[in-house]
Amino acid sequence: MQRYDWLKKIQRMDPETEFTEIYRISSWYEFPWDYTQSLSFALYRTYAVPSIGRLLAGTGEFTRRTQKRYDDTVLILEAVVEHGFDSSQGREAIRRMNGMHRRYDISDADYRYVLSTFVVTPKRWMDDYGWRRLSPHEIRASVNYYRELGRHMGLADLPETYEEFERLLDDYEREHFAFDEGGRAVSDSTLGLMASWYPAPLRSSMRLSSLCLLDDPLREAFGYPAPSAPLRRAVRAGMRLRGRFVRLLPPRRRPHPARDSRQVRSYPGYPYGYRISELGTFEDTPPSGGCPFPHAAADGKDPRPGDTP
């Protein structure tokens, strides 16, 4: 198998109908580490929107049990990638996700913004640090994949192209990025989590390296001081050097889902370490300002239009 054989296979596929398989190949074979990192940073960006960061801080889950909340998010989203939207596992994962979200008053605009980060951030990450850039087929497949996820979340008026998702993200961040104590608390906890994945002597350096990868509007929204310009250039140059090294490696023959990475630590393995139906957190009482969850818990149905039955 040659280095670009997966890309050749992707180019023979139809991103309008085979978008889940294309997305799976890209994220599990071609760029497993890069997708894990870029999607982590995609979710991290959303904390700089006060309505999102404040809500996440208010639940306490992202500050008290940061590792578990990270793992639950990864595993729920990955179940759909692995099994597809029409599978029992994929439907269960989406029900689980929608059930948790439904407990809170979250605007559709915030939902659409979060989806845009999942489309745009990986593409920008590959442009900067990947061993190759995403192909037009991969970009279109990603757009269709997250449009389908949005449909299962009951969202309307979703962008139809990558350019529209990118414009949505940039406009939303330009309008909404701002400092909020809740968002800063969630950011601090997340940076601490990322640093905890490395040996103790390296954790302070890894936290600082993470700050070097943030763009200025995102960093300023959290109120972090700017790293020195030489350090920032060195960290980013190291990331690009890694990409050039990976380009020389043979193609991956076995999938590498995110659950197999050392970053997922709350569960020992699938399918024996966890059940999709038990991922996430569901308190017995609804939070203040949220809508009660029990109305959907009995039969697993989501009353929002477009949710997976």
mmCIF file of N, CA and C in Angstrom, residues 97-173:
data_model
loop_
_atom_site.group_PDB
_atom_site.id
_atom_site.type_symbol
_atom_site.label_atom_id
_atom_site.label_comp_id
_atom_site.label_asym_id
_atom_site.label_seq_id
_atom_site.Cartn_x
_atom_site.Cartn_y
_atom_site.Cartn_z
ATOM 1 N N MET A 97 -26.855 12.539 23.107
ATOM 2 C CA MET A 97 -26.390 13.914 22.958
ATOM 3 C C MET A 97 -27.546 14.904 23.017
ATOM 4 N N ASN A 98 -28.612 14.616 22.279
ATOM 5 C CA ASN A 98 -29.756 15.514 22.279
ATOM 6 C C ASN A 98 -30.417 15.586 23.647
ATOM 7 N N GLY A 99 -30.450 14.455 24.359
ATOM 8 C CA GLY A 99 -31.049 14.454 25.684
ATOM 9 C C GLY A 99 -30.303 15.361 26.650
ATOM 10 N N MET A 100 -28.970 15.322 26.589
ATOM 11 C CA MET A 100 -28.184 16.193 27.466
ATOM 12 C C MET A 100 -28.365 17.662 27.085
ATOM 13 N N HIS A 101 -28.342 17.944 25.796
ATOM 14 C CA HIS A 101 -28.479 19.331 25.353
ATOM 15 C C HIS A 101 -29.851 19.900 25.682
ATOM 16 N N ARG A 102 -30.856 19.055 25.600
ATOM 17 C CA ARG A 102 -32.223 19.540 25.761
ATOM 18 C C ARG A 102 -32.507 20.039 27.180
ATOM 19 N N ARG A 103 -31.663 19.687 28.122
ATOM 20 C CA ARG A 103 -31.872 20.113 29.494
ATOM 21 C C ARG A 103 -31.573 21.596 29.692
ATOM 22 N N TYR A 104 -31.005 22.232 28.684
ATOM 23 C CA TYR A 104 -30.571 23.616 28.823
ATOM 24 C C TYR A 104 -31.171 24.470 27.708
ATOM 25 N N ASP A 105 -31.254 25.751 27.975
ATOM 26 C CA ASP A 105 -31.759 26.702 26.990
ATOM 27 C C ASP A 105 -30.603 27.141 26.093
ATOM 28 N N ILE A 106 -30.410 26.428 25.024
ATOM 29 C CA ILE A 106 -29.330 26.698 24.082
ATOM 30 C C ILE A 106 -29.948 27.166 22.768
ATOM 31 N N SER A 107 -29.473 28.268 22.248
ATOM 32 C CA SER A 107 -30.041 28.810 21.021
ATOM 33 C C SER A 107 -29.587 28.000 19.813
ATOM 34 N N ASP A 108 -30.423 27.977 18.783
ATOM 35 C CA ASP A 108 -30.023 27.319 17.540
ATOM 36 C C ASP A 108 -28.802 28.000 16.931
ATOM 37 N N ALA A 109 -28.672 29.307 17.145
ATOM 38 C CA ALA A 109 -27.506 30.020 16.615
ATOM 39 C C ALA A 109 -26.222 29.487 17.242
ATOM 40 N N ASP A 110 -26.252 29.220 18.550
ATOM 41 C CA ASP A 110 -25.070 28.642 19.194
ATOM 42 C C ASP A 110 -24.800 27.237 18.674
ATOM 43 N N TYR A 111 -25.861 26.441 18.479
ATOM 44 C CA TYR A 111 -25.673 25.097 17.923
ATOM 45 C C TYR A 111 -25.014 25.168 16.544
ATOM 46 N N ARG A 112 -25.522 26.045 15.693
ATOM 47 C CA ARG A 112 -24.964 26.152 14.344
ATOM 48 C C ARG A 112 -23.507 26.599 14.399
ATOM 49 N N TYR A 113 -23.195 27.486 15.322
ATOM 50 C CA TYR A 113 -21.799 27.917 15.470
ATOM 51 C C TYR A 113 -20.903 26.744 15.872
ATOM 52 N N VAL A 114 -21.345 25.948 16.844
ATOM 53 C CA VAL A 114 -20.548 24.806 17.273
ATOM 54 C C VAL A 114 -20.299 23.857 16.101
ATOM 55 N N LEU A 115 -21.332 23.583 15.306
ATOM 56 C CA LEU A 115 -21.140 22.727 14.129
ATOM 57 C C LEU A 115 -20.112 23.338 13.179
ATOM 58 N N SER A 116 -20.145 24.656 13.031
ATOM 59 C CA SER A 116 -19.204 25.299 12.110
ATOM 60 C C SER A 116 -17.766 25.114 12.579
ATOM 61 N N THR A 117 -17.542 25.079 13.896
ATOM 62 C CA THR A 117 -16.170 24.853 14.369
ATOM 63 C C THR A 117 -15.684 23.456 13.990
ATOM 64 N N PHE A 118 -16.585 22.463 13.993
ATOM 65 C CA PHE A 118 -16.201 21.098 13.639
ATOM 66 C C PHE A 118 -15.890 20.962 12.150
ATOM 67 N N VAL A 119 -16.462 21.821 11.333
ATOM 68 C CA VAL A 119 -16.187 21.796 9.894
ATOM 69 C C VAL A 119 -14.921 22.585 9.568
ATOM 70 N N VAL A 120 -14.809 23.777 10.143
ATOM 71 C CA VAL A 120 -13.776 24.725 9.727
ATOM 72 C C VAL A 120 -12.437 24.480 10.416
ATOM 73 N N THR A 121 -12.451 24.229 11.725
ATOM 74 C CA THR A 121 -11.185 24.115 12.458
ATOM 75 C C THR A 121 -10.295 22.993 11.941
ATOM 76 N N PRO A 122 -10.812 21.766 11.685
ATOM 77 C CA PRO A 122 -9.919 20.736 11.138
ATOM 78 C C PRO A 122 -9.301 21.121 9.798
ATOM 79 N N LYS A 123 -10.069 21.759 8.937
ATOM 80 C CA LYS A 123 -9.523 22.150 7.632
ATOM 81 C C LYS A 123 -8.398 23.162 7.808
ATOM 82 N N ARG A 124 -8.604 24.138 8.658
ATOM 83 C CA ARG A 124 -7.560 25.124 8.906
ATOM 84 C C ARG A 124 -6.346 24.482 9.580
ATOM 85 N N TRP A 125 -6.593 23.524 10.473
ATOM 86 C CA TRP A 125 -5.493 22.829 11.140
ATOM 87 C C TRP A 125 -4.645 22.084 10.113
ATOM 88 N N MET A 126 -5.299 21.348 9.180
ATOM 89 C CA MET A 126 -4.543 20.605 8.164
ATOM 90 C C MET A 126 -3.777 21.562 7.260
ATOM 91 N N ASP A 127 -4.373 22.700 6.947
ATOM 92 C CA ASP A 127 -3.665 23.694 6.135
ATOM 93 C C ASP A 127 -2.366 24.109 6.811
ATOM 94 N N ASP A 128 -2.393 24.240 8.135
ATOM 95 C CA ASP A 128 -1.226 24.731 8.872
ATOM 96 C C ASP A 128 -0.261 23.620 9.270
ATOM 97 N N TYR A 129 -0.795 22.456 9.700
ATOM 98 C CA TYR A 129 0.054 21.456 10.369
ATOM 99 C C TYR A 129 -0.070 20.036 9.805
ATOM 100 N N GLY A 130 -1.014 19.775 8.933
ATOM 101 C CA GLY A 130 -1.211 18.426 8.441
ATOM 102 C C GLY A 130 -0.110 17.975 7.501
ATOM 103 N N TRP A 131 0.016 16.652 7.320
ATOM 104 C CA TRP A 131 1.043 16.149 6.394
ATOM 105 C C TRP A 131 0.633 16.376 4.939
ATOM 106 N N ARG A 132 -0.622 16.627 4.720
ATOM 107 C CA ARG A 132 -1.130 17.136 3.452
ATOM 108 C C ARG A 132 -2.399 17.915 3.759
ATOM 109 N N ARG A 133 -2.874 18.682 2.809
ATOM 110 C CA ARG A 133 -4.126 19.403 2.986
ATOM 111 C C ARG A 133 -5.304 18.487 2.672
ATOM 112 N N LEU A 134 -6.450 18.810 3.222
ATOM 113 C CA LEU A 134 -7.646 18.046 2.890
ATOM 114 C C LEU A 134 -8.000 18.266 1.425
ATOM 115 N N SER A 135 -8.420 17.210 0.768
ATOM 116 C CA SER A 135 -8.832 17.301 -0.630
ATOM 117 C C SER A 135 -10.238 17.894 -0.717
ATOM 118 N N PRO A 136 -10.635 18.393 -1.885
ATOM 119 C CA PRO A 136 -11.999 18.897 -2.039
ATOM 120 C C PRO A 136 -13.056 17.853 -1.676
ATOM 121 N N HIS A 137 -12.796 16.574 -1.972
ATOM 122 C CA HIS A 137 -13.738 15.518 -1.605
ATOM 123 C C HIS A 137 -13.882 15.425 -0.087
ATOM 124 N N GLU A 138 -12.762 15.526 0.614
ATOM 125 C CA GLU A 138 -12.809 15.430 2.077
ATOM 126 C C GLU A 138 -13.514 16.632 2.692
ATOM 127 N N ILE A 139 -13.275 17.804 2.142
ATOM 128 C CA ILE A 139 -13.925 19.006 2.659
ATOM 129 C C ILE A 139 -15.435 18.919 2.439
ATOM 130 N N ARG A 140 -15.820 18.502 1.235
ATOM 131 C CA ARG A 140 -17.263 18.388 0.953
ATOM 132 C C ARG A 140 -17.901 17.308 1.820
ATOM 133 N N ALA A 141 -17.206 16.196 2.023
ATOM 134 C CA ALA A 141 -17.735 15.127 2.874
ATOM 135 C C ALA A 141 -17.922 15.627 4.300
ATOM 136 N N SER A 142 -16.983 16.416 4.801
ATOM 137 C CA SER A 142 -17.108 16.966 6.148
ATOM 138 C C SER A 142 -18.322 17.885 6.252
ATOM 139 N N VAL A 143 -18.528 18.712 5.247
ATOM 140 C CA VAL A 143 -19.708 19.582 5.231
ATOM 141 C C VAL A 143 -20.980 18.755 5.288
ATOM 142 N N ASN A 144 -21.074 17.738 4.448
ATOM 143 C CA ASN A 144 -22.281 16.903 4.416
ATOM 144 C C ASN A 144 -22.458 16.111 5.701
ATOM 145 N N TYR A 145 -21.343 15.664 6.275
ATOM 146 C CA TYR A 145 -21.424 14.901 7.516
ATOM 147 C C TYR A 145 -22.022 15.759 8.630
ATOM 148 N N TYR A 146 -21.529 16.966 8.793
ATOM 149 C CA TYR A 146 -22.029 17.806 9.885
ATOM 150 C C TYR A 146 -23.384 18.437 9.573
ATOM 151 N N ARG A 147 -23.703 18.582 8.317
ATOM 152 C CA ARG A 147 -25.072 18.964 7.985
ATOM 153 C C ARG A 147 -26.046 17.861 8.397
ATOM 154 N N GLU A 148 -25.645 16.618 8.171
ATOM 155 C CA GLU A 148 -26.492 15.497 8.570
ATOM 156 C C GLU A 148 -26.603 15.424 10.094
ATOM 157 N N LEU A 149 -25.494 15.638 10.787
ATOM 158 C CA LEU A 149 -25.560 15.658 12.247
ATOM 159 C C LEU A 149 -26.476 16.780 12.720
ATOM 160 N N GLY A 150 -26.365 17.941 12.119
ATOM 161 C CA GLY A 150 -27.242 19.045 12.477
ATOM 162 C C GLY A 150 -28.703 18.733 12.232
ATOM 163 N N ARG A 151 -28.982 18.023 11.148
ATOM 164 C CA ARG A 151 -30.369 17.638 10.876
ATOM 165 C C ARG A 151 -30.895 16.720 11.967
ATOM 166 N N HIS A 152 -30.063 15.801 12.436
ATOM 167 C CA HIS A 152 -30.474 14.901 13.508
ATOM 168 C C HIS A 152 -30.596 15.622 14.849
ATOM 169 N N MET A 153 -30.032 16.814 14.926
ATOM 170 C CA MET A 153 -30.192 17.644 16.121
ATOM 171 C C MET A 153 -31.420 18.546 16.014
ATOM 172 N N GLY A 154 -32.104 18.485 14.875
ATOM 173 C CA GLY A 154 -33.300 19.295 14.690
ATOM 174 C C GLY A 154 -33.022 20.716 14.259
ATOM 175 N N LEU A 155 -31.851 20.964 13.669
ATOM 176 C CA LEU A 155 -31.476 22.317 13.272
ATOM 177 C C LEU A 155 -31.885 22.604 11.836
ATOM 178 N N ALA A 156 -32.338 23.810 11.602
ATOM 179 C CA ALA A 156 -32.683 24.267 10.258
ATOM 180 C C ALA A 156 -31.700 25.356 9.838
ATOM 181 N N ASP A 157 -31.774 25.728 8.554
ATOM 182 C CA ASP A 157 -30.962 26.829 8.018
ATOM 183 C C ASP A 157 -29.468 26.592 8.206
ATOM 184 N N LEU A 158 -29.025 25.365 7.968
ATOM 185 C CA LEU A 158 -27.605 25.059 8.070
ATOM 186 C C LEU A 158 -26.875 25.498 6.807
ATOM 187 N N PRO A 159 -25.632 25.941 6.936
ATOM 188 C CA PRO A 159 -24.846 26.279 5.742
ATOM 189 C C PRO A 159 -24.764 25.079 4.798
ATOM 190 N N GLU A 160 -24.660 25.370 3.517
ATOM 191 C CA GLU A 160 -24.633 24.311 2.513
ATOM 192 C C GLU A 160 -23.238 24.046 1.965
ATOM 193 N N THR A 161 -22.318 24.965 2.151
ATOM 194 C CA THR A 161 -20.969 24.808 1.616
ATOM 195 C C THR A 161 -19.939 25.100 2.708
ATOM 196 N N TYR A 162 -18.697 24.696 2.426
ATOM 197 C CA TYR A 162 -17.633 25.006 3.389
ATOM 198 C C TYR A 162 -17.498 26.514 3.558
ATOM 199 N N GLU A 163 -17.555 27.251 2.457
ATOM 200 C CA GLU A 163 -17.395 28.695 2.527
ATOM 201 C C GLU A 163 -18.471 29.329 3.409
ATOM 202 N N GLU A 164 -19.676 28.794 3.360
ATOM 203 C CA GLU A 164 -20.743 29.330 4.205
ATOM 204 C C GLU A 164 -20.509 28.988 5.674
ATOM 205 N N PHE A 165 -20.021 27.783 5.947
ATOM 206 C CA PHE A 165 -19.675 27.437 7.327
ATOM 207 C C PHE A 165 -18.549 28.341 7.836
ATOM 208 N N GLU A 166 -17.563 28.593 6.996
ATOM 209 C CA GLU A 166 -16.441 29.427 7.392
ATOM 210 C C GLU A 166 -16.898 30.860 7.667
ATOM 211 N N ARG A 167 -17.768 31.369 6.826
ATOM 212 C CA ARG A 167 -18.281 32.726 7.036
ATOM 213 C C ARG A 167 -19.107 32.805 8.315
ATOM 214 N N LEU A 168 -19.908 31.759 8.576
ATOM 215 C CA LEU A 168 -20.695 31.726 9.813
ATOM 216 C C LEU A 168 -19.762 31.778 11.021
ATOM 217 N N LEU A 169 -18.718 30.944 11.013
ATOM 218 C CA LEU A 169 -17.801 30.902 12.151
ATOM 219 C C LEU A 169 -17.134 32.255 12.362
ATOM 220 N N ASP A 170 -16.581 32.815 11.306
ATOM 221 C CA ASP A 170 -15.852 34.079 11.459
ATOM 222 C C ASP A 170 -16.774 35.208 11.909
ATOM 223 N N ASP A 171 -17.956 35.287 11.341
ATOM 224 C CA ASP A 171 -18.890 36.350 11.724
ATOM 225 C C ASP A 171 -19.361 36.176 13.162
ATOM 226 N N TYR A 172 -19.634 34.935 13.556
ATOM 227 C CA TYR A 172 -20.143 34.687 14.904
ATOM 228 C C TYR A 172 -19.075 35.010 15.946
ATOM 229 N N GLU A 173 -17.848 34.632 15.665
ATOM 230 C CA GLU A 173 -16.779 34.916 16.616
ATOM 231 C C GLU A 173 -16.489 36.410 16.681
#
